[in-house]
Short mmCIF file of C-alpha atoms in Angstrom, two decimals:
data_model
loop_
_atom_site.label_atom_id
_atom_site.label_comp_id
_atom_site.label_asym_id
_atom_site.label_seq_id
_atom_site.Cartn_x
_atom_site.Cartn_y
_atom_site.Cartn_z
CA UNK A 10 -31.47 -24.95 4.82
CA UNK A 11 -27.62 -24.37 4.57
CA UNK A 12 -25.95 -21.78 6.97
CA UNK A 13 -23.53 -19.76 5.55
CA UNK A 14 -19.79 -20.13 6.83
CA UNK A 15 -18.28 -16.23 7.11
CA UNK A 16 -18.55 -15.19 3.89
CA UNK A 17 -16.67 -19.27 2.85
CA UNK A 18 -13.30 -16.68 3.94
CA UNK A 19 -11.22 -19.96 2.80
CA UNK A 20 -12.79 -19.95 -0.73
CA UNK A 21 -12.54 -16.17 -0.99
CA UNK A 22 -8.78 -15.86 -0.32
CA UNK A 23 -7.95 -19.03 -2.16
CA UNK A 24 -9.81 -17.41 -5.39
CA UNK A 25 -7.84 -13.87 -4.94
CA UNK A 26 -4.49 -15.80 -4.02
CA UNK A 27 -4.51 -17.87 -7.35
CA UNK A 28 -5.95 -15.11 -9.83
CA UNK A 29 -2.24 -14.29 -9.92
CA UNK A 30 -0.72 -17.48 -11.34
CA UNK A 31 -2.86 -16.39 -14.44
CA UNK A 32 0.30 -16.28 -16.70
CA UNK A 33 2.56 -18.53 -15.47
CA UNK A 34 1.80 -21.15 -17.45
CA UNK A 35 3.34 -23.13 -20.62
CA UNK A 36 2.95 -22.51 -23.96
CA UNK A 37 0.60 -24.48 -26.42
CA UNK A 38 -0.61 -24.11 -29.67
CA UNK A 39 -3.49 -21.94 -30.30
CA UNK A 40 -5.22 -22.25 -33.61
CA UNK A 41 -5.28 -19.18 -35.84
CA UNK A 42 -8.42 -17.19 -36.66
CA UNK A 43 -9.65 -13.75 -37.84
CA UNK A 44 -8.84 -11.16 -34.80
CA UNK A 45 -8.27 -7.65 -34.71
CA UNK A 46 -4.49 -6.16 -33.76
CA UNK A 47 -4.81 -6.18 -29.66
CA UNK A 48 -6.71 -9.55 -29.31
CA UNK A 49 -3.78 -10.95 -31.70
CA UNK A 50 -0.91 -9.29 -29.51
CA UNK A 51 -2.51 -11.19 -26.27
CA UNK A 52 -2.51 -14.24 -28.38
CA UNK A 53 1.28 -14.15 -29.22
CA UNK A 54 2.06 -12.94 -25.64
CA UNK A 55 -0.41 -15.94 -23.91
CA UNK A 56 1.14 -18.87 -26.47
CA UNK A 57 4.90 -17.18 -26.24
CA UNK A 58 5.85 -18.55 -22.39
CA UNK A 59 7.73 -21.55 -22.03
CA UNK A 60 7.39 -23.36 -19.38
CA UNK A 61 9.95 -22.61 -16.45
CA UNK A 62 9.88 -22.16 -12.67
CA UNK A 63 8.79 -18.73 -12.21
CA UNK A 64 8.69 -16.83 -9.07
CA UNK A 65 6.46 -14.08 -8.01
CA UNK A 66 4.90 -11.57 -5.15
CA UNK A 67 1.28 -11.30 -5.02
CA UNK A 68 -0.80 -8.96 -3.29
CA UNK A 69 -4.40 -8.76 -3.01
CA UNK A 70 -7.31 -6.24 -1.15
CA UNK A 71 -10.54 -6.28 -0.87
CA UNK A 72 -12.12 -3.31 0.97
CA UNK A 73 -15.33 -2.51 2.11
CA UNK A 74 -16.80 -0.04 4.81
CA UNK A 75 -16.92 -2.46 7.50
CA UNK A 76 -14.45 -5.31 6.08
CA UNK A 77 -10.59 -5.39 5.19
CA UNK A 78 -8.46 -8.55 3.80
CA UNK A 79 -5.12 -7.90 2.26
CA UNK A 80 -3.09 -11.17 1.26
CA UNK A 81 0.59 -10.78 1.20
CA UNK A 82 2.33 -13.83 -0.14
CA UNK A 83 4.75 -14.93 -2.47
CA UNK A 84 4.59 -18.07 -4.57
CA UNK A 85 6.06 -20.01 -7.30
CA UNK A 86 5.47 -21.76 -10.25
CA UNK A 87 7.19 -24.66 -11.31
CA UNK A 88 7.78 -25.74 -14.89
CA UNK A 89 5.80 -28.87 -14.09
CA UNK A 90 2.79 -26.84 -13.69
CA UNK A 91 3.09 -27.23 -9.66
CA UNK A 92 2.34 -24.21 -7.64
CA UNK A 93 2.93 -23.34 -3.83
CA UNK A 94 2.42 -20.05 -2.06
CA UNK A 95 3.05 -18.98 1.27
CA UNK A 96 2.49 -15.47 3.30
CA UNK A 97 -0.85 -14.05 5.49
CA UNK A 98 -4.63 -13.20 5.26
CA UNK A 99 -4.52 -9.93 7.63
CA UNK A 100 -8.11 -9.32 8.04
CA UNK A 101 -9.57 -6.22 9.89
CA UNK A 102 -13.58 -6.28 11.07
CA UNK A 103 -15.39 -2.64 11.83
CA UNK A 104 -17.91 -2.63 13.70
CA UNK A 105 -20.00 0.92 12.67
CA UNK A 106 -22.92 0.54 15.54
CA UNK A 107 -20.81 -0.19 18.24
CA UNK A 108 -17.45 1.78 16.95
CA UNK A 109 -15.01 -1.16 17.39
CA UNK A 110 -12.51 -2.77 15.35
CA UNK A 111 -10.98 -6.21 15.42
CA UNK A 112 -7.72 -7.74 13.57
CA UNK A 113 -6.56 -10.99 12.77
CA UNK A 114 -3.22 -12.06 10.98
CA UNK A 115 -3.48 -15.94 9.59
CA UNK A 116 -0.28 -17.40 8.50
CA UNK A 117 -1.08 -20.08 5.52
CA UNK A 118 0.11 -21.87 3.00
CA UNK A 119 -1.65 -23.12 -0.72
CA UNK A 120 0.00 -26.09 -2.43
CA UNK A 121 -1.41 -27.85 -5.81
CA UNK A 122 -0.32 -30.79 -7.67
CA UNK A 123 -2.19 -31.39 -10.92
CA UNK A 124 -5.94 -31.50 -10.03
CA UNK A 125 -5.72 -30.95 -6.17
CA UNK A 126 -5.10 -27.80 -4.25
CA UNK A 127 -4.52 -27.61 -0.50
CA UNK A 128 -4.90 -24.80 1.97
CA UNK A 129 -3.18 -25.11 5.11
CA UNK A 130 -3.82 -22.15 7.71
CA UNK A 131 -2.09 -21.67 11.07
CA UNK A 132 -4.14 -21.17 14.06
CA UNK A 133 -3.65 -20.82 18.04
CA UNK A 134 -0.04 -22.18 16.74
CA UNK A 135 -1.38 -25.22 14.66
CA UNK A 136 -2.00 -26.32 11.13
CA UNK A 137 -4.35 -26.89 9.62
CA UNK A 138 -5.41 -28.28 5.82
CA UNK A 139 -8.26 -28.23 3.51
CA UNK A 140 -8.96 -29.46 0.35
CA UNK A 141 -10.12 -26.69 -2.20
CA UNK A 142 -11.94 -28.22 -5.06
CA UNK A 143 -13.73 -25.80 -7.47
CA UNK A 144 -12.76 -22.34 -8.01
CA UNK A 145 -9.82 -22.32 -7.03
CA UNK A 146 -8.75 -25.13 -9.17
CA UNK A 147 -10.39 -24.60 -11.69
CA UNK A 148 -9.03 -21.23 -12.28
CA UNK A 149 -4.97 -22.18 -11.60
CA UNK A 150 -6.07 -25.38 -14.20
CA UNK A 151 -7.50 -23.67 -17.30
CA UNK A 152 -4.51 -20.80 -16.84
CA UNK A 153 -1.37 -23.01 -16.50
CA UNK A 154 -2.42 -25.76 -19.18
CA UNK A 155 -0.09 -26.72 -22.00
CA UNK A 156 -3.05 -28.24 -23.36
CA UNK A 157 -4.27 -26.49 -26.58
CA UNK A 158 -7.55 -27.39 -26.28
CA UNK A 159 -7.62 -25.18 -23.04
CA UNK A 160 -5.64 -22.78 -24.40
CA UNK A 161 -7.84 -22.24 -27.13
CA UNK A 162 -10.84 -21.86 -25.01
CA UNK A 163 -9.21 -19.23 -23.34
CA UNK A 164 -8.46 -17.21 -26.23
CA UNK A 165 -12.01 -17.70 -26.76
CA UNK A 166 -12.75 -15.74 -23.69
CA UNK A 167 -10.74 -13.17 -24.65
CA UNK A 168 -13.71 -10.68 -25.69
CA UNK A 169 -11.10 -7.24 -25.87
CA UNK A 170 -7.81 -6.16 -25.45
CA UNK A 171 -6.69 -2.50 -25.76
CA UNK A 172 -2.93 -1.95 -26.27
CA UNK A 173 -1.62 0.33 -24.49
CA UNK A 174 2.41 0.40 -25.02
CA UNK A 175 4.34 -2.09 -27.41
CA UNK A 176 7.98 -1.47 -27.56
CA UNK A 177 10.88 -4.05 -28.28
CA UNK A 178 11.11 -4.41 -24.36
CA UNK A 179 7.45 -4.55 -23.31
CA UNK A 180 3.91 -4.96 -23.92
CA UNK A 181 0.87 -3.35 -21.91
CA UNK A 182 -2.65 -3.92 -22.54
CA UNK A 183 -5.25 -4.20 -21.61
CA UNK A 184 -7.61 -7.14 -21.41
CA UNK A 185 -11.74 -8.13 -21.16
CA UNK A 186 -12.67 -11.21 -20.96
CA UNK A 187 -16.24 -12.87 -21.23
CA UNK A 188 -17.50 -13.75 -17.52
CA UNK A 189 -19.73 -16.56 -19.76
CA UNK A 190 -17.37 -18.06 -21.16
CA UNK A 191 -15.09 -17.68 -18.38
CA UNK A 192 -17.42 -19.62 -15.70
CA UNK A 193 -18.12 -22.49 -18.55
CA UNK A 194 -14.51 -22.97 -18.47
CA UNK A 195 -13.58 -23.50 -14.93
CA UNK A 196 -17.02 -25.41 -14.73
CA UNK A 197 -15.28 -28.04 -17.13
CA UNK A 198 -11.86 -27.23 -15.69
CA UNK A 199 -12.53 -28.26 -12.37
CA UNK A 200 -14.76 -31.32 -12.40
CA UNK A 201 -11.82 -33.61 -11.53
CA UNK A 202 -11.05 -31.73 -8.44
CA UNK A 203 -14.31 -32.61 -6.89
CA UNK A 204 -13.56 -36.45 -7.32
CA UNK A 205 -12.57 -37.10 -3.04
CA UNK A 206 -15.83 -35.47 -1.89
CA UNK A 207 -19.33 -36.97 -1.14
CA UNK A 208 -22.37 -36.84 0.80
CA UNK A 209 -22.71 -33.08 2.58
CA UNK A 210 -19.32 -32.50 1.64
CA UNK A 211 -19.58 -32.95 -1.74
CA UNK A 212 -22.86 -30.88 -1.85
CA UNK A 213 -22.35 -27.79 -0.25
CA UNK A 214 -18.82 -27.60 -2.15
CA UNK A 215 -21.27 -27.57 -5.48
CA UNK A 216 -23.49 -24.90 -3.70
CA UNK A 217 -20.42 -22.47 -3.27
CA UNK A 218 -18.85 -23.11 -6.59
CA UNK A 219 -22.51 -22.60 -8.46
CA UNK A 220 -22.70 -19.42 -6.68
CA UNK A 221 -19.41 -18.50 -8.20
CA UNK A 222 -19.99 -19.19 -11.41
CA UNK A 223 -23.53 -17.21 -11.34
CA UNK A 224 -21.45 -14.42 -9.98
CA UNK A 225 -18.77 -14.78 -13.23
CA UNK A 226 -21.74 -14.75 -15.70
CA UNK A 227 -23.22 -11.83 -14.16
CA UNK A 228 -20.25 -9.65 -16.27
CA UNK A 229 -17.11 -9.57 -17.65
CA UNK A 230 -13.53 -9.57 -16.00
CA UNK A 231 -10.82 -7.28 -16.75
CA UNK A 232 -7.12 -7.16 -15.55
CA UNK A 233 -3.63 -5.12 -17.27
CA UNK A 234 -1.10 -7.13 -18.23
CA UNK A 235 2.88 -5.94 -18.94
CA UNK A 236 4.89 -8.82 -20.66
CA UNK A 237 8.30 -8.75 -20.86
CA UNK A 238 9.31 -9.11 -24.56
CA UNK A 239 12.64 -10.33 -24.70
CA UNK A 240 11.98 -13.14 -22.51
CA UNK A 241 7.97 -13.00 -23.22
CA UNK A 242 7.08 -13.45 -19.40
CA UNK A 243 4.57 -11.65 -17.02
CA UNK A 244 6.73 -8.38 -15.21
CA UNK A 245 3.26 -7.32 -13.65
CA UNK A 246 -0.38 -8.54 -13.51
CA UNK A 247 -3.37 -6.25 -12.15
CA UNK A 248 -6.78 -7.96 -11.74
CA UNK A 249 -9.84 -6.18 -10.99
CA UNK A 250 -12.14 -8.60 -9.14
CA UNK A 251 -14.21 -6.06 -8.23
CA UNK A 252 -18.03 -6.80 -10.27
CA UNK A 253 -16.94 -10.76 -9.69
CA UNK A 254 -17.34 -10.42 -5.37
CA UNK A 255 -20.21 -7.59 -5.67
CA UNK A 256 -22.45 -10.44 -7.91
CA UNK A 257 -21.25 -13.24 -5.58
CA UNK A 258 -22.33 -11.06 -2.56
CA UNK A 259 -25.89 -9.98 -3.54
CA UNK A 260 -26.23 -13.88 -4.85
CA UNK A 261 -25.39 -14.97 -1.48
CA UNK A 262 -28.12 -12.69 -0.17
CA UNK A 263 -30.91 -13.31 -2.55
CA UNK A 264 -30.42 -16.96 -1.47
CA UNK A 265 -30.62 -15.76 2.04
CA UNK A 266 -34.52 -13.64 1.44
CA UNK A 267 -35.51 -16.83 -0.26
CA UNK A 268 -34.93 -18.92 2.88
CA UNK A 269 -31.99 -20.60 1.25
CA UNK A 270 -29.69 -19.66 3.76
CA UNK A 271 -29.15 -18.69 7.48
CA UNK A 272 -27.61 -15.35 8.22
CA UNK A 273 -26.42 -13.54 11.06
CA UNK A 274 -27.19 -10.19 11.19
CA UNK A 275 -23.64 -9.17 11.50
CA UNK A 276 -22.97 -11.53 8.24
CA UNK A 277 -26.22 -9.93 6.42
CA UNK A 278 -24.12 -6.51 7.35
CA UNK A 279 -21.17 -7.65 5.88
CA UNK A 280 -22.89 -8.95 2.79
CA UNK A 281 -24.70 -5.87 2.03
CA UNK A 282 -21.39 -4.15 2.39
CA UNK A 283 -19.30 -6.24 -0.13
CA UNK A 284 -22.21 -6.61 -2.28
CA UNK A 285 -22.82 -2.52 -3.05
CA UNK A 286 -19.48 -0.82 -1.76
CA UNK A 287 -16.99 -3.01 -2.14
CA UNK A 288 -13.30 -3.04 -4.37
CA UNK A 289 -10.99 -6.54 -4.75
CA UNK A 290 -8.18 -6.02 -6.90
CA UNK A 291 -5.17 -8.21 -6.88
CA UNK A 292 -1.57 -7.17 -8.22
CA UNK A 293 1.07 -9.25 -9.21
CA UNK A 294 4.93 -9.50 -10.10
CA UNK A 295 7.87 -11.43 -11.14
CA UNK A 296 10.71 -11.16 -9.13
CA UNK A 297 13.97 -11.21 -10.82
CA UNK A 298 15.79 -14.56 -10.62
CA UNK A 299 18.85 -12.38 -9.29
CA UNK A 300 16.81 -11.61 -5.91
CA UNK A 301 15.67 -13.46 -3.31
CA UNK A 302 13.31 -15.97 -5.02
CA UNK A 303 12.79 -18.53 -1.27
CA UNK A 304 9.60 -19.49 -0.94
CA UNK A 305 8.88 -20.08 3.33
CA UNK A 306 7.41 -23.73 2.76
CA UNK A 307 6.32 -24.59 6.51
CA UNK A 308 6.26 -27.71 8.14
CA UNK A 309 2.90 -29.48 7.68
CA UNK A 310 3.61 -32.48 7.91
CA UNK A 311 1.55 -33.19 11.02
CA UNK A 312 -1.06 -31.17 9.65
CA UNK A 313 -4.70 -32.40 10.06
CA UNK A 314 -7.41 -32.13 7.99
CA UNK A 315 -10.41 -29.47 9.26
CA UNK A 316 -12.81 -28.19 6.74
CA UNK A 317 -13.58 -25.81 9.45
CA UNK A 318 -10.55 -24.32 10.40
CA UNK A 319 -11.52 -20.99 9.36
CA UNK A 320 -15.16 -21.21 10.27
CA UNK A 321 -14.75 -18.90 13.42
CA UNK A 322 -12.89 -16.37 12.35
CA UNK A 323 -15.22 -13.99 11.67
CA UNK A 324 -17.67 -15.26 14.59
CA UNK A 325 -14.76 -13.87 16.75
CA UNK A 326 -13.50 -10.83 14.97
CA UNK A 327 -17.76 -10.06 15.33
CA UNK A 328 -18.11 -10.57 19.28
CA UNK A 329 -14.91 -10.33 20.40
CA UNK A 330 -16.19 -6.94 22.09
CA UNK A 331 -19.24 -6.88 23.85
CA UNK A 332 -21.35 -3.43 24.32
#
C-alpha cells in the first residue's frame, strides 16, 4: 500500500510552473486540413513563432477553503528549447477545527535540458534537487517541439477556439483542448524522461503520473491566449487548471477508500477540499526585451539530490500548532 506524500506538492507546483512555457516554443510545419476560422487562426498563431530566447513572469494560484499556493517566478526560454525558472511556492495551511493558520515561503528553482527537468528547493538555508520525470516533462516537451510530428498532434488536440479580437496588432481567443488527446500526448511525450529511475522509484513515479493522466481524460482544458501579431509571440497566457486538480483530487481519494493509499486525516481534509471547492489558474506574460529580463539563477552547485525534500512540508504547516 503506497502512502501518499502531501498532496506530491513537488509534482503539483512543477505542473502549474511549466503550464506557462506553453507557447514559447519554435515553429514547425503543421500539415493542412479542413478547420473552421478560429481553430485555423490558432494554427497560424501556434506554427508562426520562431524560435528565440523569450522571457516571461508567471504566476499561478490554487485556492481552496483550507489550502493556498501562489507561485511567483519568472523564467526563460531559450531558443535551444532550454528552460529555467526561478521565484517561490508561498503556501498558506487553515486549519477550520482548530482556527489556525500556518505559512511557508520556499525559494526554488526548475531547470530542463532536452528530456530532463530538475527542481531544486531551498530549505532551512540548503538546496536541494529532484528529478521530475512525467508531467512535468512531458508537458514543457510536446509544447516547445520544433518537431512537426508533435506539432501536429497538438493541433489535433485543439478541439475549439473562439476568437475573440483579431486586429493587425493582436489576436485573442480562446482555446479548448481535448483532455484525451491531451494525456495520450504527454504519455508518449514523456517516456524518455523516466529512463534514470528504477525499482520503487521508478514505480511510484508511474503511479503519480497515471493518476495525472486519468485526471486529464476526465475533461477538457481551456486557457486565453493574446498573440502579438507583428512579432507573432505570446503577450499573455491564462490557463484554467481548475477541472484538471478537482479530477486528480477525487482520483487520489477513490484510491485512498479502495485501500490503495494511506491518508492522514488532515490530508483526506485537504483532498476533499481541492477535490470539490477548489480553483488553479495560472497567468502568464512576456516581458519586453527593453525591461529587466535577469533571471536569479542560484548557486546549486553543491546541491544534493533528495526526492524528499518537500515531503514535510505539509506534515509541519499541519501540526505546527498543537490544541
Amino acid at each position: 500500500m503506497m502512502k501518499f506524500k502531501s498532496l506530491n506538492i513537488r509534482k503539483l507546483a512543477a505542473v502549474a510552473a511549466v503550464s506557462g512555457t506553453l507557447f514559447f516554443g519554435g515553429n514547425a510545419v503543421v500539415n493542412a486540413a479542413p478547420m473552421d476560422n478560429g481553430i485555423w487562426a490558432f494554427r497560424e498563431a501556434y506554427t508562426a513563432q520562431a524560435p528565440s530566447t523569450r522571457v516571461f513572469n508567471q504566476y499561478m494560484t490554487m485556492v481552496t477553503p483550507n489550502f493556498h499556493m501562489d507561485i511567483d517566478s519568472k523564467a526563460q526560454v531559450l531558443a535551444s528549447g532550454q528552460m529555467r525558472m526561478s521565484g517561490d511556492f508561498n503556501l498558506t495551511y487553515t486549519n477550520l477545527k482548530k482556527n489556525y493558520s500556518t505559512n511557508s515561503t520556499i525559494p526554488f528553482y526548475i531547470e530542463q535540458i532536452d528530456n530532463q527537468m530538475t527542481l531544486y528547493v531551498q530549505r532551512r538555508g540548503k538546496w536541494s534537487k529532484m528529478i521530475l520525470p512525467g508531467l512535468p516533462t512531458g508537458i514543457a516537451l510536446m509544447w516547445k517541439s520544433n518537431n512537426p510530428v508533435v506539432a501536429n498532434s497538438v493541433m489535433s488536440a485543439v478541439k475549439a477556439v473562439e476568437i475573440l479580437k483579431d486586429t493587425p496588432d493582436m489576436r485573442i481567443m480562446n482555446v479548448t483542448l481535448d483532455g484525451a488527446k491531451v494525456a495520450d500526448l504527454m504519455e508518449k511525450d514523456s517516456e524518455s524522461s523516466f529512463e534514470g529511475l528504477s525499482g520503487d522509484d521508478l514505480a511510484y513515479q508511474k503511479e503519480i503520473f497515471s493518476r495525472w493522466l486519468a485526471a486529464f481524460r476526465k475533461g477538457d482544458v481551456t486557457f486565453s491566449w493574446t498573440v502579438n501579431k507583428p512579432s507573432w509571440t505570446t503577450a499573455t497566457a491564462t490557463f484554467d487548471l481548475t477541472s484538471i486538480m478537482r479530477a486528480y483530487a477525487r482520483y487520489t481519494l477513490d484510491e485512498s477508500a479502495a485501500g490503495r493509499v494511506i491518508l492522514t486525516e488532515e490530508e483526506r481534509d485537504l483532498l476533499d477540499a481541492v477535490g470539490y471547492y477548489s480553483e488553479l489558474k495560472s497567468y502568464t506574460t512576456t516581458i519586453n526585451p527593453k525591461d529587466d529580463t535577469t533571471i536569479t539563477v542560484p548557486d546549486v552547485s553543491n546541491a544534493k539530490e533528495n526526492e524528499n525534500a518537500l515531503n514535510d512540508v505539509f506534515y509541519e504547516m499541519t501540526t505546527a500548532v498543537q490544541r
